[in-house]
Short mmCIF file of C-alpha atoms in Angstrom, two decimals:
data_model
loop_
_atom_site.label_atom_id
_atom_site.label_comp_id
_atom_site.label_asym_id
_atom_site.label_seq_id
_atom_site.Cartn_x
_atom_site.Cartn_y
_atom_site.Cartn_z
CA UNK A 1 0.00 0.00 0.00
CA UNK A 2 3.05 2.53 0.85
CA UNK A 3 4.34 1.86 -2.39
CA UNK A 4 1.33 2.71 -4.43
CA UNK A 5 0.89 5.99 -1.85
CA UNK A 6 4.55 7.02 -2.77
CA UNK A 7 3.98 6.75 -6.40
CA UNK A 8 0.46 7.51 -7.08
CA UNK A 9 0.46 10.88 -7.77
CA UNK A 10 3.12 10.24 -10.77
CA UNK A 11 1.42 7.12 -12.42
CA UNK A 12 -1.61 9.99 -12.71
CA UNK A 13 0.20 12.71 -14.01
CA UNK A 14 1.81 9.86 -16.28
CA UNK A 15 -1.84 8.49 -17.15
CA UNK A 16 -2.84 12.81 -17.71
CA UNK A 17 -0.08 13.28 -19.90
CA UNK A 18 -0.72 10.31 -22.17
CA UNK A 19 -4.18 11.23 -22.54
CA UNK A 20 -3.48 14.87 -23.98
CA UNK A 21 -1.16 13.53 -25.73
CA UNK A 22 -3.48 11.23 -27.08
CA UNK A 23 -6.08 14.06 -28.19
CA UNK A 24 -3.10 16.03 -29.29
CA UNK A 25 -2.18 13.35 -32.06
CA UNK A 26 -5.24 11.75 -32.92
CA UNK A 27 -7.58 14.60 -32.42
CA UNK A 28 -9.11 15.79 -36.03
CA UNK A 29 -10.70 19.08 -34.86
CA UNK A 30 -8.19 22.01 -33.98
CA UNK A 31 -10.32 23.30 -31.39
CA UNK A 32 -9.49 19.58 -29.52
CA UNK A 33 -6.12 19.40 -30.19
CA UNK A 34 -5.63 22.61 -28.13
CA UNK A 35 -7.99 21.13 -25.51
CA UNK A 36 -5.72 18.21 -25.75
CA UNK A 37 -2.24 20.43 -25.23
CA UNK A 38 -3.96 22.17 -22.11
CA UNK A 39 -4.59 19.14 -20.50
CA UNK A 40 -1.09 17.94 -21.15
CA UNK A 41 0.08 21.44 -19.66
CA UNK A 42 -1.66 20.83 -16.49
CA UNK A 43 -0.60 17.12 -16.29
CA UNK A 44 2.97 18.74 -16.09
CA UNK A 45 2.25 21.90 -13.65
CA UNK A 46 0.69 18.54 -11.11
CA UNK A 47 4.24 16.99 -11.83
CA UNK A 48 6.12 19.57 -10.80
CA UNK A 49 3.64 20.82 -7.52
CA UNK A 50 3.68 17.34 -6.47
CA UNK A 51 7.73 17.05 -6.70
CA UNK A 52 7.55 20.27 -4.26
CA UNK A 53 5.46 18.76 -1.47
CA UNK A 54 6.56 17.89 1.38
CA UNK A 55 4.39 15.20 3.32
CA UNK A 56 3.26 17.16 6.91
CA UNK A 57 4.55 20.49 5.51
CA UNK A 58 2.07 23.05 4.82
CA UNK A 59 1.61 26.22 2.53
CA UNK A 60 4.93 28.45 2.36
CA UNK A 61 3.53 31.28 4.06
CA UNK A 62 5.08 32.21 7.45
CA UNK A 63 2.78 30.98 10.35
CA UNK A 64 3.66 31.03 14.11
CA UNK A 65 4.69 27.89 14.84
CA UNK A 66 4.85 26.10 12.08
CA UNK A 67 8.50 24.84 11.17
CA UNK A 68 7.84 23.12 7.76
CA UNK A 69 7.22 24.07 4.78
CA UNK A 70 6.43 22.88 1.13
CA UNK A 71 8.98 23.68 -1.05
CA UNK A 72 8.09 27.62 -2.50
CA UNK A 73 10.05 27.19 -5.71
CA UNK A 74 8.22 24.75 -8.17
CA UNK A 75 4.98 26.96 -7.34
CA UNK A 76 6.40 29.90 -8.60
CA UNK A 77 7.49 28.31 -11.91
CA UNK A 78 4.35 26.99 -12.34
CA UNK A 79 2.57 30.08 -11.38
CA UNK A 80 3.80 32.27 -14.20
CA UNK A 81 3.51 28.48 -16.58
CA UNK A 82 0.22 28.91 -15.87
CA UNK A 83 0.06 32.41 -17.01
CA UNK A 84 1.92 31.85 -20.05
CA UNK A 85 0.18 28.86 -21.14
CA UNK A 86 -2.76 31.09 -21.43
CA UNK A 87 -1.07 33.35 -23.81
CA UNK A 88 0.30 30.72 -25.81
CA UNK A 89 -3.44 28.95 -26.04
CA UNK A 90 -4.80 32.58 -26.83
CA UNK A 91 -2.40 33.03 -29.70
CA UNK A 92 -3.28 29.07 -30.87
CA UNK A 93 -7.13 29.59 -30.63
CA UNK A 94 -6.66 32.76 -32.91
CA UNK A 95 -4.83 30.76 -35.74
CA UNK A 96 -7.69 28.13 -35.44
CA UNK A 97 -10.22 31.14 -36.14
CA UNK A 98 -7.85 32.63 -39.09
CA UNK A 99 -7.43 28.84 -40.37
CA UNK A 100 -11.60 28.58 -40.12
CA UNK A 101 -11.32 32.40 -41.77
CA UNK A 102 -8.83 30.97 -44.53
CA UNK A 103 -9.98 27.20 -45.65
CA UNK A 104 -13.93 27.15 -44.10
CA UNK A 105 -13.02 24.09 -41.86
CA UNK A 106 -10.88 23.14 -38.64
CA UNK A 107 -10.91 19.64 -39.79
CA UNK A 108 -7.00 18.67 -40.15
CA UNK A 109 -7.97 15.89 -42.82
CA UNK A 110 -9.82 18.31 -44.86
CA UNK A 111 -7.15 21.45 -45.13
CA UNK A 112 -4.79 19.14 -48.04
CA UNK A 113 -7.61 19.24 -50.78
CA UNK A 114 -7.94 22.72 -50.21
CA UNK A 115 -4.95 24.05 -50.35
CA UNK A 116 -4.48 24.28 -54.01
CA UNK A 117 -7.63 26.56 -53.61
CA UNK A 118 -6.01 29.31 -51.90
CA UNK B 1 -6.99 12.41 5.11
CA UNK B 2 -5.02 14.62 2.76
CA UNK B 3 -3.51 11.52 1.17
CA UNK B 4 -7.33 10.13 1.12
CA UNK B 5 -8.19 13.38 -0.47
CA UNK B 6 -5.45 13.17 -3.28
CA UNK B 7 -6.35 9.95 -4.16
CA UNK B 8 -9.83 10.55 -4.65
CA UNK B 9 -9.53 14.05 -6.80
CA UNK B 10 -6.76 12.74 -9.22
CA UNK B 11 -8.68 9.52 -9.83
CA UNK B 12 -11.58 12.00 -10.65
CA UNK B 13 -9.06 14.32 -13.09
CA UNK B 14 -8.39 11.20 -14.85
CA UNK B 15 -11.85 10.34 -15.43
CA UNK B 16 -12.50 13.77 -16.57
CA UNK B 17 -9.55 13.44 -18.97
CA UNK B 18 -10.89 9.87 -20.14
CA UNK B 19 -14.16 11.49 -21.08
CA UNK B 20 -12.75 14.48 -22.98
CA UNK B 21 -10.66 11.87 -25.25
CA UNK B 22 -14.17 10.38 -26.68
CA UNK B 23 -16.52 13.18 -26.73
CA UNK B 24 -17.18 14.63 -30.21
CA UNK B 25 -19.54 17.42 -28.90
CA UNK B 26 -16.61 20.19 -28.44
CA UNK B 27 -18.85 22.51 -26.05
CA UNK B 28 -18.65 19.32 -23.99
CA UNK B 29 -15.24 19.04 -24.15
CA UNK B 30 -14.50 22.53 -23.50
CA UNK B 31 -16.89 22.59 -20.38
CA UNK B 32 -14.90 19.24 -19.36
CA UNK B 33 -11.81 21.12 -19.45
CA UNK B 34 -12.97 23.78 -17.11
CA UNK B 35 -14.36 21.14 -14.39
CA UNK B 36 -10.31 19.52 -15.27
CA UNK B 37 -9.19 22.62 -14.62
CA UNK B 38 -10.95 23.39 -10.81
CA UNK B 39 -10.97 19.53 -10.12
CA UNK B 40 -6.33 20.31 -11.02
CA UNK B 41 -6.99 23.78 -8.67
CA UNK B 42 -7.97 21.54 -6.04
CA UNK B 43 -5.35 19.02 -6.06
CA UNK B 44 -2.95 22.15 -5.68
CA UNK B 45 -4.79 23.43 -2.48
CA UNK B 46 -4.02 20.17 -1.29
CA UNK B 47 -0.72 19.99 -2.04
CA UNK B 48 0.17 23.43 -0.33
CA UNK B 49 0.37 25.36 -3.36
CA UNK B 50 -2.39 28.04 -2.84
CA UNK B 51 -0.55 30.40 -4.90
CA UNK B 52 -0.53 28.70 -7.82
CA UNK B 53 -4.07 27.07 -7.51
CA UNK B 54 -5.76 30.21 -7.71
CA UNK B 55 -3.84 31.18 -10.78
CA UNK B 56 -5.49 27.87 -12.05
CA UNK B 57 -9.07 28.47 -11.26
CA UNK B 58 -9.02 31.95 -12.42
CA UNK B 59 -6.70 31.40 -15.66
CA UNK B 60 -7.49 27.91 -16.27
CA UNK B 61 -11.41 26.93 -15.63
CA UNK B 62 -12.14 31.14 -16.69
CA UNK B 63 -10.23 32.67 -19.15
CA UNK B 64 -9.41 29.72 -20.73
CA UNK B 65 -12.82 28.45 -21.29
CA UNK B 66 -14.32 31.68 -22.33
CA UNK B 67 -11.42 32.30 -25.02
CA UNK B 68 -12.43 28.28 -26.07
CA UNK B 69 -15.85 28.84 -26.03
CA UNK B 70 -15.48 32.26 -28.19
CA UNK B 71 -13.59 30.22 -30.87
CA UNK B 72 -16.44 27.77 -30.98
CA UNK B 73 -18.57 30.40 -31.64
CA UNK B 74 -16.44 31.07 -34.97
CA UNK B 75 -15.73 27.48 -36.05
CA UNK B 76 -18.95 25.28 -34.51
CA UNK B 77 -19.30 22.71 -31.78
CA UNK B 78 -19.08 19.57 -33.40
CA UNK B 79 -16.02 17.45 -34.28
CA UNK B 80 -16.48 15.35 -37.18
CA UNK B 81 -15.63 11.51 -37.44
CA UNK B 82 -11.83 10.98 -38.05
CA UNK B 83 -11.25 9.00 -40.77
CA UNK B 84 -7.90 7.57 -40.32
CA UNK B 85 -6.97 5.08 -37.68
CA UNK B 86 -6.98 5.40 -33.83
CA UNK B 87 -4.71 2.12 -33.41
CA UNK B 88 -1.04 4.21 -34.37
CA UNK B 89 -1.57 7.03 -32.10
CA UNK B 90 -3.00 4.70 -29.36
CA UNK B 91 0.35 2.94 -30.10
CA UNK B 92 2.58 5.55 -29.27
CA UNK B 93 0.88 6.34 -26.32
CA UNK B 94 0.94 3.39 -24.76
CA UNK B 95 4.43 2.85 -25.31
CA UNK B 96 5.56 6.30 -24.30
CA UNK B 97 3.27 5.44 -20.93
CA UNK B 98 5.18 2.89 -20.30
CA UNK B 99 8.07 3.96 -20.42
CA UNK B 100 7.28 6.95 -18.23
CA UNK B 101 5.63 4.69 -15.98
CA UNK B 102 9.45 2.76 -15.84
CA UNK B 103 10.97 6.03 -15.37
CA UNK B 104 8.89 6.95 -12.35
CA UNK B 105 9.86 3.99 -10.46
CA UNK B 106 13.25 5.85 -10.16
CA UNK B 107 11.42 8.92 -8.56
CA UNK B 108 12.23 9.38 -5.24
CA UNK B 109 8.81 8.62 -3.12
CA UNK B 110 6.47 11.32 -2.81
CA UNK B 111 6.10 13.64 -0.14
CA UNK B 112 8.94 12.73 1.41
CA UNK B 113 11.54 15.88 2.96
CA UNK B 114 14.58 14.20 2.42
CA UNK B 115 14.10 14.26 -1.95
CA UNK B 116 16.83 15.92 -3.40
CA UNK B 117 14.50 18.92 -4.97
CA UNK B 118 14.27 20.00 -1.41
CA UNK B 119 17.68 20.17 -0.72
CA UNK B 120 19.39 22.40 -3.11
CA UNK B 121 18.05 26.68 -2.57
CA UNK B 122 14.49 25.36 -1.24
CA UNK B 123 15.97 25.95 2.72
CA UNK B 124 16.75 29.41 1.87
CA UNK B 125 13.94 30.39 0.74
CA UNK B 126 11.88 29.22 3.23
CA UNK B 127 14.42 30.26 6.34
CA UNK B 128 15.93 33.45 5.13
CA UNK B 129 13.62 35.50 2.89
CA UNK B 130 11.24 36.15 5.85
CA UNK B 131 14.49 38.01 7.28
CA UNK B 132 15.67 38.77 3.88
CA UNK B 133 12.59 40.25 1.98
CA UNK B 134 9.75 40.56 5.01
CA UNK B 135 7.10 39.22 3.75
CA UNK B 136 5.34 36.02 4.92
CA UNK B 137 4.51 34.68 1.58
CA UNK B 138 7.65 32.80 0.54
CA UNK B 139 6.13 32.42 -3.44
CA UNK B 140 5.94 36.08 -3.30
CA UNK B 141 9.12 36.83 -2.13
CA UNK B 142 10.76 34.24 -4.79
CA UNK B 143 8.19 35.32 -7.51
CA UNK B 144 9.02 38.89 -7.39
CA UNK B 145 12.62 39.59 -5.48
CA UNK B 146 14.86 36.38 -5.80
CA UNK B 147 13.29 35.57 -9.26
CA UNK B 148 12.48 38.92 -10.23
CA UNK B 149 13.89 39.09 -13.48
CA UNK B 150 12.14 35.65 -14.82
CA UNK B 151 9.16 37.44 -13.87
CA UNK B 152 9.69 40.37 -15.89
CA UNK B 153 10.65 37.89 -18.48
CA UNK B 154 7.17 36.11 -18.19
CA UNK B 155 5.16 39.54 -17.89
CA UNK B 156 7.09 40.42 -21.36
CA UNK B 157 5.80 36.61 -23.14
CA UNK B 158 2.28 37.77 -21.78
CA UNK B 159 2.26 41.43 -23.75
CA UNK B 160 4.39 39.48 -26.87
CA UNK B 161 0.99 37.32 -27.12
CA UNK B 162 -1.35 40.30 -26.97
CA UNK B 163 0.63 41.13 -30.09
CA UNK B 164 0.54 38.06 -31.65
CA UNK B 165 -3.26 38.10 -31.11
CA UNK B 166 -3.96 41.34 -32.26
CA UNK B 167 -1.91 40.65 -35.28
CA UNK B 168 -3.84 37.29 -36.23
CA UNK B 169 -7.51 38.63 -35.54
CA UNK B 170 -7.31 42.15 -34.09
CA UNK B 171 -10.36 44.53 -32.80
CA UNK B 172 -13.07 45.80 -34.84
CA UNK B 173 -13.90 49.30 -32.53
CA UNK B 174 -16.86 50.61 -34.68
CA UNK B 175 -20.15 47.95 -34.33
CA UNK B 176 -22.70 48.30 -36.36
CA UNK B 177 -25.98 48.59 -34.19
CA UNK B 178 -28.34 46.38 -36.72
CA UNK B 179 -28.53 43.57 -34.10
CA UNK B 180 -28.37 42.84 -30.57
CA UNK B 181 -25.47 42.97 -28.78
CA UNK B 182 -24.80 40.34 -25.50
CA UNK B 183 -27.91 40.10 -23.84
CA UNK B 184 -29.81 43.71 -23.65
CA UNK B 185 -33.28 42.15 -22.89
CA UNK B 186 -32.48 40.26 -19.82
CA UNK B 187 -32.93 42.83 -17.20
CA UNK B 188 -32.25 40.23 -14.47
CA UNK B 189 -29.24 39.53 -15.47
CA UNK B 190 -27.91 43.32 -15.51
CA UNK B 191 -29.07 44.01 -12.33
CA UNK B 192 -27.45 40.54 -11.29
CA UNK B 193 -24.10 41.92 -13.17
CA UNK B 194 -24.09 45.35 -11.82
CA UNK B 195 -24.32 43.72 -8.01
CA UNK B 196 -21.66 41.07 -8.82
CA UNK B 197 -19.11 43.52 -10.84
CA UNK B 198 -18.19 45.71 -8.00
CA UNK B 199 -17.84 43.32 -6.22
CA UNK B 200 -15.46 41.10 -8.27
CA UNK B 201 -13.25 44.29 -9.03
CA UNK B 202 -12.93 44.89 -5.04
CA UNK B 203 -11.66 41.55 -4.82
CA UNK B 204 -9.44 41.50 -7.52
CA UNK B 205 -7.77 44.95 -5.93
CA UNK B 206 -7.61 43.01 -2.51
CA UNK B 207 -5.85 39.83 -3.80
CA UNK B 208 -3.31 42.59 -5.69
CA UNK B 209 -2.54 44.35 -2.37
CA UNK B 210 -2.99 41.42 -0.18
CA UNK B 211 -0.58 39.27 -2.19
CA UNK B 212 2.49 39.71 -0.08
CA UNK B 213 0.89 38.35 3.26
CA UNK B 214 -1.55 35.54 1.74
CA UNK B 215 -2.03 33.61 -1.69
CA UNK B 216 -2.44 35.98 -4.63
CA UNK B 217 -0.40 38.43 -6.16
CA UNK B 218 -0.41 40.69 -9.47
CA UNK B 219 -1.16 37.52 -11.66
CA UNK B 220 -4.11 36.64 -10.27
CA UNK B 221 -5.57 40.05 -9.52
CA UNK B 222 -4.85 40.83 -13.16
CA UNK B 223 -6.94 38.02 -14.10
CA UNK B 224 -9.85 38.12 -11.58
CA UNK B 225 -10.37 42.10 -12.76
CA UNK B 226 -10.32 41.15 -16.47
CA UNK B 227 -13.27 38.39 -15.63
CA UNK B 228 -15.10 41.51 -14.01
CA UNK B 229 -14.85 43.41 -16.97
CA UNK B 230 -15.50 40.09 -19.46
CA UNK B 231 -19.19 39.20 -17.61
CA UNK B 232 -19.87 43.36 -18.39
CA UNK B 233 -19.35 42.45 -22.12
CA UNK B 234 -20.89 39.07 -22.19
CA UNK B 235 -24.14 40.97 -20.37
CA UNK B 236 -24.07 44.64 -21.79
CA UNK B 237 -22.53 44.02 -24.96
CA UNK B 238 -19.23 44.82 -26.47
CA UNK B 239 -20.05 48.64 -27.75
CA UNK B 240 -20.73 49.26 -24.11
CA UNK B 241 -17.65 47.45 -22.70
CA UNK B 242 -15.35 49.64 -25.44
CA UNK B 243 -17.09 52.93 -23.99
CA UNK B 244 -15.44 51.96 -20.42
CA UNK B 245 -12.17 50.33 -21.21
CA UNK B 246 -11.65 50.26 -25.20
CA UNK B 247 -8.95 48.43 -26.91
CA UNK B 248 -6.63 51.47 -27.60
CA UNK B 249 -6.40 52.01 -23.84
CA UNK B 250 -5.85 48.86 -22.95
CA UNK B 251 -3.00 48.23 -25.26
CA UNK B 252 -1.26 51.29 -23.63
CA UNK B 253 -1.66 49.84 -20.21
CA UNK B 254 -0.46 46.38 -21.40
CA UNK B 255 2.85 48.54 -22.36
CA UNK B 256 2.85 50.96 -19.76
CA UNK B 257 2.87 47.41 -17.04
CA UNK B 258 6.10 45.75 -18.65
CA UNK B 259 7.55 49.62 -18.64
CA UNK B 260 6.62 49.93 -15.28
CA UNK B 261 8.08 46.57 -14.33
CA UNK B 262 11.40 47.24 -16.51
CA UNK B 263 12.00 50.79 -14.87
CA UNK B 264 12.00 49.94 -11.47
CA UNK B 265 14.77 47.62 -12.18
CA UNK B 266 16.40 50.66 -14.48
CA UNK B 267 16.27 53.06 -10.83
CA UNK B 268 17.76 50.57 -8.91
CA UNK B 269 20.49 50.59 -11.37
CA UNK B 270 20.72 54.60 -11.30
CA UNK B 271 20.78 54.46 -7.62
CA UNK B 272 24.23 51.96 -7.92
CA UNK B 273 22.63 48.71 -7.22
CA UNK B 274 22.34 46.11 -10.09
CA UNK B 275 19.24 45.39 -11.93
CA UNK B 276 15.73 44.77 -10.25
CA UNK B 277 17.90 45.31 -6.63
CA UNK B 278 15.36 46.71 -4.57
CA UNK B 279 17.46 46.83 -1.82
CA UNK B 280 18.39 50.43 -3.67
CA UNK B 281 14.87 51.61 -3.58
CA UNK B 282 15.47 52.84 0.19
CA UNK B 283 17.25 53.84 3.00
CA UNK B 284 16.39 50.23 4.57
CA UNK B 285 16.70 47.32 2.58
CA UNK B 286 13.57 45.77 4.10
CA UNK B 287 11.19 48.92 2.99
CA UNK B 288 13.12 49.00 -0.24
CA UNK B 289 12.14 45.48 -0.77
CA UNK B 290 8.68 46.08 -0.42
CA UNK B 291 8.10 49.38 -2.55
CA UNK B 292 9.72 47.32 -5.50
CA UNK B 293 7.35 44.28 -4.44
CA UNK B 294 4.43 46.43 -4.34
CA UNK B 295 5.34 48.48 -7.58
CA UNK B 296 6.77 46.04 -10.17
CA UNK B 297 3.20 43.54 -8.50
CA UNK B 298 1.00 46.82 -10.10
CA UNK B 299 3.07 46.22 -13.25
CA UNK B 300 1.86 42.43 -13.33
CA UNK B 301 -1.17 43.17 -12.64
CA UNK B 302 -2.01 46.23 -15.42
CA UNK B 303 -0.15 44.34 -18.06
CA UNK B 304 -2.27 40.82 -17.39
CA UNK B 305 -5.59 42.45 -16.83
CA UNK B 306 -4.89 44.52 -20.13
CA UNK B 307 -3.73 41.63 -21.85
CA UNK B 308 -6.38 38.77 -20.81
CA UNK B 309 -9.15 41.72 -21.62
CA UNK B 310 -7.89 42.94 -24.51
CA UNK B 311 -7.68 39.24 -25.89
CA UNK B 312 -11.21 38.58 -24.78
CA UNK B 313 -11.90 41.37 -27.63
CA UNK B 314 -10.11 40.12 -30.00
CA UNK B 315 -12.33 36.65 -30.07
CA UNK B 316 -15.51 38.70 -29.14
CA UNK B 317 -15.39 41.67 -31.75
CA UNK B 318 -15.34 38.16 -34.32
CA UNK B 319 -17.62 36.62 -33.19
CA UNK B 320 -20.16 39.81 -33.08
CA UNK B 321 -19.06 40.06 -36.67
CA UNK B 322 -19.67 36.49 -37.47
CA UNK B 323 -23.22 37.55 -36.28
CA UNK B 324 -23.94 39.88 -38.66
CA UNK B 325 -22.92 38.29 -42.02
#
């Protein structure tokens, strides 16, 4: 049982990872794939946050009393991830709506016929 | 219990995660993702990182969704069938799982205070930047003084994708008023709205000022003000919304933040220390520390609430436009 505790959290974020990774490559619809990316995103910020904690520690803000602390660094990093990977999606979604603009479909099977059209 | 409690939610994210692989309905999927992304904000609570999961609910299940659920509106909710085979991606997958899976077994177990990530500049952080910096909230005091200059570097990616936006879609200021804009007939809803907003906004400038002594910080308040200012469009309509904050303005603010951020880092430099040395900013280090805190946190926050809203335009004025035709 202390085995499966002390690994858990991993085989998850394993299990998360494979499964955007999943949408990301057989995903048809744009729209999904970045759905897909996102979810492999936060598969990877739980990677990291669970890496920083630190079993009977609590939240790294200075209480009376309290001697230990999770580990402040990983939740920085993934703080401003977090904020970026909202930028980057922003910028993705808006080439999905340009590619809808540009060939009429977000269907990645259905862009090669038309791109003699253009 | 917490353990209990971990179990329990990331057996739930997974199932989440399962579902979003077969549904074909995106507006599903993209309301899947948002429940993914409270059910991940959770987990973080959990695991002590408050900071970070209320970047995640606010960023993740808000922003995100709405920007996903504008782009819907422009390219429709349903996927169609795939036509070539599942079996080669499926493949992969489950070869690159295992392999992973292999690798983890190498992992030093979880939780435990002897792993080597908590070894290295972890202990300073948590036993000298109280002393050091003088604020209780460690993430703050690494976010802003120790790792100051990644954040600048992070605030700078944020405006770069404003620009990238703009440049893809950009706004359309002048609607034509030949249909109705968000949702002008439901009067319960704008009274609803105009109770909520202030309210919203008040919080947002409490998690910006409050960041240094509890979870939050420029980041978040950035994003919680933009949602204030995104349910005033979705209810009132976009013409309205560019009356209070319009697009031009907001693209000054997103440059005034990073030139806000940048020049407190150019005074400490004038006043002989090195870059972003707030130590400079006073006669004692400790109040010098916090005016640069406080100032270069207002930076984060103009530039991310200009940048998040400003987006939210971007995808809205298209879809209003989409309307019309």
């Amino acid at each position: 049982m202390n085995f499966i505790l002390d690994y858990y959290n991993y085989w998850i974020v394993v299990f998360l990872m494979m499964a955007g990774f999943y949408i990301v490559i057989s995903a048809n619809n744009l729209v999904k794939k970045i759905v897909g990316l996102n979810v492999f995103q936060t598969s990877v910020f739980m990677l990291y946050i669970s890496m920083g904690k630190v079993s009977g520690g609590t939240a790294p803000i200075v209480v009376e009393g309290v001697t230990e602390y999770s580990n402040p660094l990983p939740h920085v990093l993934i703080l401003t991830a977090i904020v970026v990977g909202v930028a980057t999606t922003a910028v993705g979604l808006a080439l999905v709506v340009r590619i809808k603009r540009a060939y009429g479909t977000v269907e990645e099977n259905e862009f090669d016929n038309k791109d003699d059209a253009i | 219990m917490a353990e209990f409690i971990d179990l329990v939610l990331l057996a739930m994210l997974a199932l989440t995660a399962l579902r979003i692989i077969f549904l074909k309905d995106l507006f599903a999927v993209v309301m899947l993702f948002g429940i993914y992304s409270f059910l991940s904000a959770l987990i973080f609570v959990n695991l002590d990182a408050v900071d970070v999961a209320f970047t995640e609910a606010s960023v993740g299940a808000g922003i995100s969704t709405v920007l996903m659920l504008g782009t819907l509106a422009l390219t429709g909710r349903k996927e169609k069938k795939s036509t070539h085979s599942k079996l080669l991606p499926l493949f992969v997958v489950l070869v690159t799982g295992a392999a992973l899976i292999y690798g983890t077994l190498d992992m030093p177990p979880f939780g435990d205070p002897n792993n080597p990530v908590h070894q290295h500049v972890a202990p300073r952080y948590i036993e000298e930047s109280p002393k050091e910096v003088g604020l209780p909230n460690m993430v703050t005091s690494v976010l802003a003084s120790y790792r100051g200059f990644d954040t600048l570097g992070e605030t700078v990616v944020v405006f770069a994708a404003l620009i990238g936006v703009f440049s893809l879609l950009g706004v359309r200021r002048k609607q034509k008023k030949d249909h109705e804009s968000g949702l002008e007939s439901h009067t319960v809803l704008h009274v609803v709205a105009k109770v909520i907003i202030p309210l919203v906004i008040l919080f947002a400038l409490y998690v910006q000022f409050h960041g240094d002594f509890g979870p939050g910080g420029g980041f978040q308040a950035g994003v919680i003000a933009a949602a204030a200012f995104i349910l005033y469009a979705l209810v009132f309509g976009l013409p309205k919304a560019f009356a209070v904050v319009g697009p031009k303005f907001l693209q000054w603010m997103a440059a005034f933040g990073v030139l806000l951020y940048a020049s407190v880092g150019l005074y400490s430099m004038y006043k002989g220390g090195n870059f972003l040395d707030y130590n400079q900013l006073a006669a004692d280090p400790i109040a010098g520390q916090h005016y640069g805190i406080i100032i270069i946190e207002l930076g984060v926050g103009f530039t991310v609430f200009a940048v998040m809203l400003n987006i939210f335009y971007a995808f809205g004025s298209q879809a209003e436009r989409s309307n019309v035709q």
